[in-house]
């Protein structure tokens, strides 16, 4: 694994350091990039994906983010020479509300597969949501046994606020197993939805 420490670096330095590490690859390898803000996560993620990398990221602590980039080798020359730019925050004022661990009605197993695909698709949006709210059955998706934890941690690392209903976690006995985001209450859920410019419900 190649390690890149870009904590304390302003854009575009984290992207430049990561591109340099990519150019030095001689075969399949993983690059670990450490940064201290969500915008750096967004910029490094965008560049790495455009260079053919598989990217995951997570928030380790306040002002500490870890990005893992799986590469098959050095990017093609034209990709490596792409101009480095600092893009603005990708988050809009859209709220995603998830009230079940399944998407749609009908077959339960299919519904769970569709929900997992939906949450992954959110990570690929050009404009990320500002907040994702999880309540009722959706509260299980932010806990330790969730198949979507990697995608949700990726979104959180890019600045998306992940909020899960505390009453719901208590009901399912999962409050101690929350693995991403924070616990919220009904007042905050209503307030967040009321202030949103758009609400998406899968």
Coordinates of N, CA and C in Angstrom, one line a residue:
X1 N 0.8 -1.2 0.0 CA 0.0 0.0 0.0 C 0.9 1.3 0.0
X2 N 0.5 2.2 -0.8 CA 1.2 3.5 -0.9 C 0.4 4.5 0.0
X3 N 1.1 5.2 0.8 CA 0.5 6.2 1.7 C 0.8 7.6 1.4
X4 N -0.2 8.4 1.3 CA -0.1 9.8 1.0 C -0.7 10.6 2.2
X5 N 0.1 11.4 2.8 CA -0.3 12.3 3.9 C -0.5 13.7 3.4
X6 N -1.8 14.1 3.3 CA -2.1 15.4 2.8 C -2.9 16.2 3.8
X7 N -2.8 15.8 5.1 CA -3.4 16.6 6.2 C -2.7 17.9 6.3
X8 N -3.5 19.0 6.4 CA -3.0 20.3 6.4 C -2.7 21.0 5.1
X9 N -2.9 20.2 4.0 CA -2.7 20.7 2.7 C -4.0 21.3 2.1
X10 N -3.9 22.4 1.5 CA -5.0 23.0 0.8 C -5.1 22.6 -0.7
X11 N -6.3 22.6 -1.2 CA -6.5 22.2 -2.6 C -5.6 23.2 -3.5
X12 N -4.9 22.7 -4.5 CA -5.1 21.3 -5.1 C -4.0 20.3 -4.6
X13 N -3.2 20.6 -3.5 CA -2.1 19.8 -3.1 C -2.5 18.4 -2.9
X14 N -3.6 18.0 -2.2 CA -4.0 16.6 -2.0 C -4.1 15.9 -3.3
X15 N -4.7 16.5 -4.3 CA -5.0 15.9 -5.6 C -3.6 15.7 -6.3
X16 N -2.7 16.7 -6.2 CA -1.4 16.6 -6.9 C -0.6 15.5 -6.3
X17 N -0.6 15.4 -5.0 CA 0.2 14.3 -4.3 C -0.4 13.0 -4.7
X18 N -1.7 12.8 -4.8 CA -2.3 11.6 -5.1 C -2.0 11.2 -6.6
X19 N -2.1 12.2 -7.5 CA -1.7 11.9 -8.9 C -0.3 11.4 -9.0
X20 N 0.6 12.1 -8.2 CA 2.0 11.7 -8.3 C 2.2 10.2 -7.8
X21 N 1.5 9.8 -6.8 CA 1.5 8.4 -6.3 C 1.0 7.5 -7.4
X22 N -0.1 7.9 -8.1 CA -0.6 7.1 -9.1 C 0.4 6.8 -10.3
X23 N 1.1 7.9 -10.6 CA 2.0 7.8 -11.8 C 3.2 6.8 -11.5
X24 N 3.5 6.6 -10.2 CA 4.6 5.8 -9.8 C 4.2 4.3 -9.7
X25 N 2.9 4.0 -9.9 CA 2.5 2.6 -9.8 C 3.1 1.8 -10.9
X26 N 3.5 0.5 -10.6 CA 4.0 -0.4 -11.6 C 3.1 -1.6 -11.8
X27 N 2.0 -1.6 -11.0 CA 1.1 -2.7 -11.1 C -0.1 -2.4 -10.2
X28 N -1.0 -3.4 -10.0 CA -2.1 -3.2 -9.1 C -1.7 -2.9 -7.7
X29 N -2.3 -1.9 -7.1 CA -1.9 -1.5 -5.7 C -3.0 -0.6 -5.2
X30 N -2.9 -0.3 -3.9 CA -3.9 0.5 -3.2 C -3.1 1.7 -2.6
X31 N -3.8 2.9 -2.8 CA -3.2 4.2 -2.3 C -4.1 4.6 -1.2
X32 N -3.5 4.9 -0.1 CA -4.2 5.5 1.1 C -3.9 7.0 1.2
X33 N -4.9 7.8 1.1 CA -4.7 9.3 1.2 C -5.4 9.8 2.5
X34 N -4.6 10.5 3.3 CA -5.2 11.1 4.5 C -5.4 12.6 4.3
X35 N -6.6 13.2 4.5 CA -6.8 14.6 4.4 C -7.6 15.1 5.6
X36 N -7.8 16.4 5.7 CA -8.5 16.9 6.9 C -9.8 17.7 6.6
X37 N -10.4 17.5 5.4 CA -11.6 18.2 5.1 C -12.4 17.5 4.0
X38 N -13.7 17.7 4.0 CA -14.6 17.0 3.1 C -14.4 17.4 1.6
X39 N -14.0 18.7 1.4 CA -13.8 19.1 0.0 C -12.6 18.4 -0.6
X40 N -11.6 18.2 0.2 CA -10.4 17.4 -0.3 C -10.8 16.0 -0.6
X41 N -11.7 15.4 0.2 CA -12.2 14.0 -0.1 C -12.9 14.0 -1.4
X42 N -13.8 15.0 -1.6 CA -14.6 15.1 -2.9 C -13.6 15.3 -4.1
X43 N -12.6 16.1 -4.0 CA -11.7 16.4 -5.1 C -10.9 15.2 -5.4
X44 N -10.3 14.6 -4.4 CA -9.5 13.4 -4.6 C -10.3 12.2 -5.2
X45 N -11.5 12.1 -4.6 CA -12.4 11.0 -5.1 C -12.7 11.2 -6.6
X46 N -13.1 12.4 -7.0 CA -13.5 12.7 -8.4 C -12.3 12.4 -9.3
X47 N -11.1 12.8 -8.9 CA -9.9 12.6 -9.8 C -9.6 11.1 -9.9
X48 N -9.6 10.4 -8.7 CA -9.3 9.0 -8.7 C -10.2 8.2 -9.5
X49 N -11.5 8.5 -9.4 CA -12.5 7.8 -10.2 C -12.3 8.0 -11.7
X50 N -12.0 9.2 -12.1 CA -11.8 9.5 -13.5 C -10.5 8.9 -14.0
X51 N -9.6 8.5 -13.1 CA -8.4 7.8 -13.5 C -8.5 6.3 -13.4
X52 N -9.7 5.8 -13.2 CA -10.0 4.3 -13.2 C -9.9 3.7 -11.9
X53 N -9.8 4.5 -10.8 CA -9.7 3.9 -9.5 C -11.0 3.5 -8.8
X54 N -11.0 2.5 -8.0 CA -12.1 2.2 -7.1 C -11.9 2.9 -5.8
X55 N -12.8 3.8 -5.4 CA -12.6 4.7 -4.3 C -13.6 4.4 -3.1
X56 N -13.0 4.3 -1.9 CA -13.8 4.3 -0.7 C -13.2 5.3 0.3
X57 N -14.1 5.9 1.1 CA -13.5 6.8 2.1 C -14.3 6.8 3.4
X58 N -13.7 7.3 4.4 CA -14.4 7.3 5.7 C -13.9 8.4 6.6
X59 N -14.7 8.9 7.5 CA -14.3 9.9 8.4 C -13.8 9.2 9.7
X60 N -12.5 9.4 10.0 CA -11.8 8.7 11.1 C -12.0 9.4 12.4
X61 N -12.0 10.8 12.3 CA -12.1 11.6 13.5 C -12.4 13.0 13.0
X62 N -12.6 14.0 13.9 CA -12.8 15.3 13.5 C -11.5 15.8 12.7
X63 N -11.7 16.3 11.5 CA -10.6 16.8 10.6 C -9.6 15.6 10.3
X64 N -10.1 14.4 10.2 CA -9.3 13.3 9.7 C -10.1 12.4 8.9
X65 N -9.7 12.3 7.6 CA -10.5 11.5 6.6 C -9.5 10.6 5.9
X66 N -9.9 9.3 5.7 CA -9.1 8.3 5.0 C -9.7 7.9 3.7
X67 N -9.0 8.0 2.6 CA -9.5 7.7 1.3 C -8.6 6.5 0.8
X68 N -9.3 5.4 0.4 CA -8.6 4.3 -0.2 C -8.9 4.2 -1.7
X69 N -7.8 4.1 -2.5 CA -8.0 4.1 -4.0 C -7.3 2.8 -4.5
X70 N -8.2 1.9 -5.0 CA -7.6 0.6 -5.6 C -7.4 0.9 -7.1
X71 N -6.1 0.7 -7.5 CA -5.8 0.9 -8.9 C -5.2 -0.4 -9.5
X72 N -5.5 -0.6 -10.8 CA -4.9 -1.7 -11.5 C -3.5 -1.4 -12.0
X73 N -3.1 -0.2 -11.9 CA -1.8 0.3 -12.4 C -1.8 1.8 -12.6
X74 N -0.7 2.3 -13.1 CA -0.7 3.7 -13.4 C -1.7 4.1 -14.4
X75 N -2.4 5.3 -14.3 CA -3.4 5.7 -15.2 C -2.7 6.0 -16.6
X76 N -3.5 6.0 -17.6 CA -3.0 6.4 -19.0 C -2.5 7.8 -19.0
X77 N -1.6 8.0 -19.9 CA -0.9 9.3 -19.9 C -1.8 10.5 -20.0
X78 N -2.9 10.4 -20.8 CA -3.8 11.5 -21.0 C -4.6 11.8 -19.7
X79 N -4.9 10.7 -18.9 CA -5.6 10.8 -17.7 C -4.6 11.4 -16.6
X80 N -3.4 11.0 -16.6 CA -2.4 11.5 -15.7 C -2.1 13.0 -15.9
X81 N -2.2 13.5 -17.1 CA -1.9 14.9 -17.4 C -3.1 15.8 -17.3
X82 N -4.3 15.3 -17.0 CA -5.5 16.1 -16.8 C -5.3 17.2 -15.8
X83 N -5.7 18.4 -16.2 CA -5.5 19.6 -15.4 C -6.1 19.4 -14.0
X84 N -5.4 19.8 -13.0 CA -5.9 19.7 -11.6 C -6.7 21.0 -11.3
X85 N -7.9 20.8 -10.8 CA -8.7 21.9 -10.4 C -9.4 21.7 -9.1
X86 N -9.7 22.8 -8.4 CA -10.4 22.7 -7.2 C -11.9 22.9 -7.4
X87 N -12.7 21.9 -7.2 CA -14.1 22.1 -7.4 C -14.8 22.5 -6.1
X88 N -15.9 23.3 -6.2 CA -16.6 23.7 -5.0 C -17.3 22.5 -4.4
X89 N -17.8 22.7 -3.2 CA -18.5 21.7 -2.5 C -19.6 21.1 -3.3
X90 N -19.7 19.8 -3.4 CA -20.6 19.1 -4.2 C -22.0 18.9 -3.6
X91 N -22.1 19.3 -2.3 CA -23.4 19.1 -1.7 C -24.4 20.2 -2.0
X92 N -25.6 19.7 -2.3 CA -26.7 20.7 -2.6 C -27.6 20.7 -1.3
X93 N -28.8 21.3 -1.4 CA -29.7 21.3 -0.3 C -30.8 20.3 -0.5
X94 N -30.4 19.1 -1.0 CA -31.4 18.0 -1.1 C -31.3 17.0 0.1
X95 N -32.4 16.5 0.5 CA -32.4 15.6 1.6 C -32.9 14.2 1.1
X96 N -32.2 13.2 1.5 CA -32.7 11.8 1.1 C -33.3 11.2 2.4
X97 N -34.5 10.8 2.3 CA -35.2 10.2 3.4 C -35.4 8.7 3.2
X98 N -34.9 7.9 4.1 CA -35.0 6.4 4.0 C -35.7 5.8 5.2
X99 N -36.9 5.3 4.9 CA -37.8 4.8 6.0 C -37.9 3.3 6.0
X100 N -37.2 2.6 5.2 CA -37.2 1.2 5.2 C -35.9 0.6 4.8
X101 N -35.6 -0.7 5.1 CA -34.4 -1.3 4.6 C -34.6 -1.9 3.2
X102 N -35.9 -1.7 2.7 CA -36.2 -2.3 1.4 C -36.7 -1.1 0.5
X103 N -36.6 -1.3 -0.8 CA -37.1 -0.3 -1.8 C -38.2 -0.8 -2.5
X104 N -39.4 -0.1 -2.5 CA -40.5 -0.6 -3.2 C -41.3 -1.7 -2.4
X105 N -42.4 -2.2 -3.0 CA -43.2 -3.2 -2.4 C -43.1 -4.4 -3.3
X106 N -43.3 -5.6 -2.7 CA -43.2 -6.9 -3.4 C -42.3 -7.8 -2.7
X107 N -41.4 -8.4 -3.5 CA -40.4 -9.4 -2.9 C -39.4 -8.7 -2.0
X108 N -39.3 -9.2 -0.7 CA -38.5 -8.5 0.3 C -37.0 -8.6 -0.1
X109 N -36.6 -9.8 -0.6 CA -35.2 -9.9 -0.9 C -34.8 -9.0 -2.0
X110 N -35.6 -8.9 -3.1 CA -35.4 -7.9 -4.2 C -35.4 -6.5 -3.6
X111 N -36.3 -6.2 -2.7 CA -36.4 -4.8 -2.1 C -35.1 -4.4 -1.5
X112 N -34.4 -5.4 -0.8 CA -33.2 -5.1 -0.1 C -32.0 -4.9 -1.1
X113 N -32.0 -5.7 -2.1 CA -31.0 -5.5 -3.2 C -31.2 -4.1 -3.9
X114 N -32.4 -3.7 -4.1 CA -32.7 -2.4 -4.7 C -32.2 -1.3 -3.8
X115 N -32.5 -1.4 -2.5 CA -32.1 -0.4 -1.6 C -30.6 -0.2 -1.5
X116 N -29.9 -1.4 -1.5 CA -28.4 -1.3 -1.5 C -27.9 -0.6 -2.8
X117 N -28.5 -0.9 -3.9 CA -28.2 -0.3 -5.2 C -28.5 1.2 -5.2
X118 N -29.6 1.6 -4.6 CA -30.0 3.0 -4.5 C -29.0 3.8 -3.7
X119 N -28.5 3.2 -2.5 CA -27.6 4.0 -1.7 C -26.2 4.1 -2.4
X120 N -25.8 3.1 -3.1 CA -24.6 3.2 -3.9 C -24.8 4.3 -5.0
X121 N -25.9 4.3 -5.6 CA -26.2 5.3 -6.7 C -26.1 6.7 -6.1
X122 N -26.5 6.9 -4.9 CA -26.4 8.2 -4.3 C -24.9 8.7 -4.2
X123 N -24.0 7.8 -4.0 CA -22.6 8.1 -3.9 C -22.0 8.6 -5.3
X124 N -22.7 8.3 -6.3 CA -22.3 8.6 -7.7 C -22.9 9.9 -8.2
X125 N -23.8 10.5 -7.4 CA -24.5 11.7 -7.9 C -23.5 12.9 -8.1
X126 N -23.7 13.7 -9.1 CA -22.8 14.9 -9.4 C -23.0 15.9 -8.2
X127 N -24.2 16.0 -7.7 CA -24.4 16.9 -6.6 C -25.0 16.0 -5.4
X128 N -24.2 15.9 -4.4 CA -24.5 15.0 -3.3 C -25.6 15.7 -2.4
X129 N -26.4 14.8 -1.7 CA -27.4 15.4 -0.8 C -26.7 16.1 0.4
X130 N -27.4 17.0 1.0 CA -26.9 17.7 2.2 C -27.0 16.7 3.4
X131 N -28.1 16.1 3.5 CA -28.4 15.2 4.6 C -29.1 13.9 4.2
X132 N -28.9 12.8 4.9 CA -29.7 11.6 4.7 C -30.3 11.2 6.0
X133 N -31.6 11.1 6.0 CA -32.4 10.8 7.2 C -32.8 9.3 7.2
X134 N -32.6 8.6 8.3 CA -33.0 7.2 8.4 C -33.9 7.0 9.6
X135 N -35.1 6.4 9.3 CA -36.0 6.1 10.4 C -36.8 4.9 10.1
X136 N -37.5 4.4 11.2 CA -38.3 3.2 11.1 C -37.3 2.1 10.6
X137 N -37.7 1.2 9.7 CA -36.8 0.2 9.2 C -35.5 0.6 8.6
X138 N -35.5 1.9 8.1 CA -34.3 2.4 7.5 C -33.2 2.6 8.5
X139 N -33.6 2.7 9.8 CA -32.6 2.9 10.8 C -31.6 1.7 10.9
X140 N -32.0 0.5 10.4 CA -31.1 -0.6 10.5 C -29.9 -0.5 9.5
X141 N -30.1 0.4 8.5 CA -29.1 0.5 7.4 C -27.8 1.2 7.9
X142 N -27.9 2.0 9.0 CA -26.7 2.7 9.5 C -26.0 2.0 10.7
X143 N -26.4 0.7 10.9 CA -25.8 0.0 12.0 C -24.8 -1.1 11.5
X144 N -24.2 -1.7 12.5 CA -23.0 -2.6 12.2 C -23.2 -3.7 11.2
X145 N -24.4 -4.2 11.1 CA -24.7 -5.4 10.2 C -25.1 -4.9 8.8
X146 N -25.2 -3.7 8.5 CA -25.7 -3.2 7.3 C -24.7 -3.5 6.1
X147 N -25.3 -3.9 5.0 CA -24.5 -4.1 3.8 C -24.1 -2.8 3.1
X148 N -24.7 -1.7 3.5 CA -24.4 -0.4 2.9 C -23.5 0.5 3.7
X149 N -22.9 0.0 4.7 CA -22.0 0.8 5.6 C -20.9 1.5 4.8
X150 N -20.3 0.8 3.9 CA -19.1 1.4 3.1 C -19.6 2.6 2.3
X151 N -20.7 2.4 1.7 CA -21.3 3.6 0.9 C -21.6 4.7 1.8
X152 N -22.3 4.5 2.9 CA -22.7 5.6 3.8 C -21.5 6.3 4.4
X153 N -20.4 5.5 4.8 CA -19.2 6.1 5.3 C -18.5 7.0 4.2
X154 N -18.6 6.5 3.0 CA -18.0 7.3 1.9 C -18.8 8.6 1.8
X155 N -20.1 8.6 1.9 CA -20.9 9.8 1.8 C -20.6 10.7 3.0
X156 N -20.5 10.2 4.2 CA -20.2 11.0 5.3 C -18.8 11.7 5.2
X157 N -17.8 10.9 4.7 CA -16.5 11.5 4.5 C -16.5 12.7 3.5
X158 N -17.5 12.7 2.6 CA -17.6 13.8 1.7 C -18.5 14.9 2.2
X159 N -18.9 14.8 3.4 CA -19.6 15.9 4.1 C -21.1 15.7 4.1
X160 N -21.7 14.6 3.7 CA -23.1 14.3 3.8 C -23.4 14.0 5.2
X161 N -24.4 14.7 5.8 CA -24.8 14.4 7.2 C -25.7 13.2 7.2
X162 N -25.3 12.2 8.0 CA -26.1 10.9 8.1 C -26.8 11.0 9.5
X163 N -28.1 11.0 9.5 CA -28.8 11.1 10.8 C -29.8 10.0 10.9
X164 N -29.8 9.3 12.1 CA -30.7 8.2 12.3 C -31.6 8.4 13.5
X165 N -32.9 8.1 13.4 CA -33.9 8.3 14.5 C -33.5 7.5 15.7
X166 N -33.3 8.2 16.9 CA -32.9 7.5 18.1 C -34.0 6.6 18.6
X167 N -35.3 7.1 18.5 CA -36.4 6.2 19.0 C -36.5 4.9 18.2
X168 N -36.2 5.0 16.9 CA -36.2 3.8 16.1 C -35.0 2.8 16.5
X169 N -33.9 3.4 16.7 CA -32.7 2.5 17.1 C -33.1 1.9 18.5
X170 N -33.7 2.6 19.4 CA -34.1 2.0 20.7 C -35.1 0.9 20.5
X171 N -36.1 1.1 19.6 CA -37.1 0.1 19.4 C -36.5 -1.2 18.8
X172 N -35.5 -1.1 17.9 CA -34.9 -2.3 17.4 C -33.8 -2.8 18.2
X173 N -33.4 -2.1 19.3 CA -32.3 -2.5 20.2 C -31.0 -2.4 19.5
X174 N -30.8 -1.3 18.7 CA -29.6 -1.1 17.9 C -28.8 0.1 18.2
X175 N -29.2 0.8 19.3 CA -28.6 2.1 19.6 C -27.1 2.0 19.8
X176 N -26.6 0.9 20.4 CA -25.2 0.7 20.6 C -24.5 0.2 19.4
X177 N -25.2 -0.1 18.3 CA -24.6 -0.7 17.1 C -24.6 0.3 16.0
X178 N -24.9 1.6 16.3 CA -24.9 2.6 15.2 C -23.4 2.7 14.7
X179 N -23.2 2.6 13.4 CA -21.8 2.6 12.9 C -21.5 3.8 12.0
X180 N -22.4 4.6 11.7 CA -22.1 5.8 10.9 C -23.1 6.9 11.2
X181 N -22.6 8.1 11.2 CA -23.5 9.3 11.4 C -23.9 9.5 12.9
X182 N -25.0 10.2 13.1 CA -25.4 10.6 14.5 C -26.8 10.2 14.7
X183 N -27.2 10.2 16.0 CA -28.6 10.0 16.4 C -29.3 11.3 16.4
X184 N -30.6 11.2 15.9 CA -31.4 12.5 15.9 C -32.8 12.2 16.5
X185 N -33.6 13.2 16.5 CA -35.0 13.1 17.1 C -36.0 13.6 16.1
X186 N -37.2 13.4 16.4 CA -38.3 13.7 15.4 C -38.4 15.2 15.1
X187 N -38.1 16.1 16.1 CA -38.1 17.5 15.9 C -37.0 17.9 14.8
X188 N -35.8 17.3 14.9 CA -34.8 17.6 14.0 C -35.1 17.0 12.6
X189 N -35.7 15.9 12.6 CA -36.1 15.3 11.3 C -37.1 16.2 10.5
X190 N -38.1 16.6 11.3 CA -39.1 17.5 10.6 C -38.5 18.8 10.2
X191 N -37.6 19.4 11.1 CA -37.0 20.7 10.7 C -36.1 20.6 9.5
X192 N -35.3 19.5 9.4 CA -34.4 19.2 8.3 C -35.2 19.1 7.0
X193 N -36.3 18.3 7.0 CA -37.1 18.2 5.8 C -37.8 19.5 5.4
X194 N -38.2 20.3 6.4 CA -38.9 21.5 6.1 C -38.0 22.5 5.4
X195 N -36.7 22.5 5.8 CA -35.7 23.4 5.2 C -35.1 23.0 3.9
X196 N -35.4 21.7 3.5 CA -34.8 21.2 2.3 C -35.4 21.8 1.0
X197 N -34.6 22.0 0.0 CA -35.1 22.4 -1.3 C -35.7 21.3 -2.1
X198 N -35.3 20.1 -1.8 CA -35.9 18.9 -2.4 C -35.7 17.7 -1.5
X199 N -36.8 16.8 -1.4 CA -36.7 15.6 -0.6 C -36.9 14.4 -1.5
X200 N -35.9 13.5 -1.4 CA -36.0 12.3 -2.3 C -36.3 11.1 -1.3
X201 N -37.3 10.3 -1.8 CA -37.7 9.1 -1.0 C -37.6 7.9 -1.9
X202 N -36.7 6.9 -1.6 CA -36.6 5.7 -2.5 C -37.9 4.8 -2.4

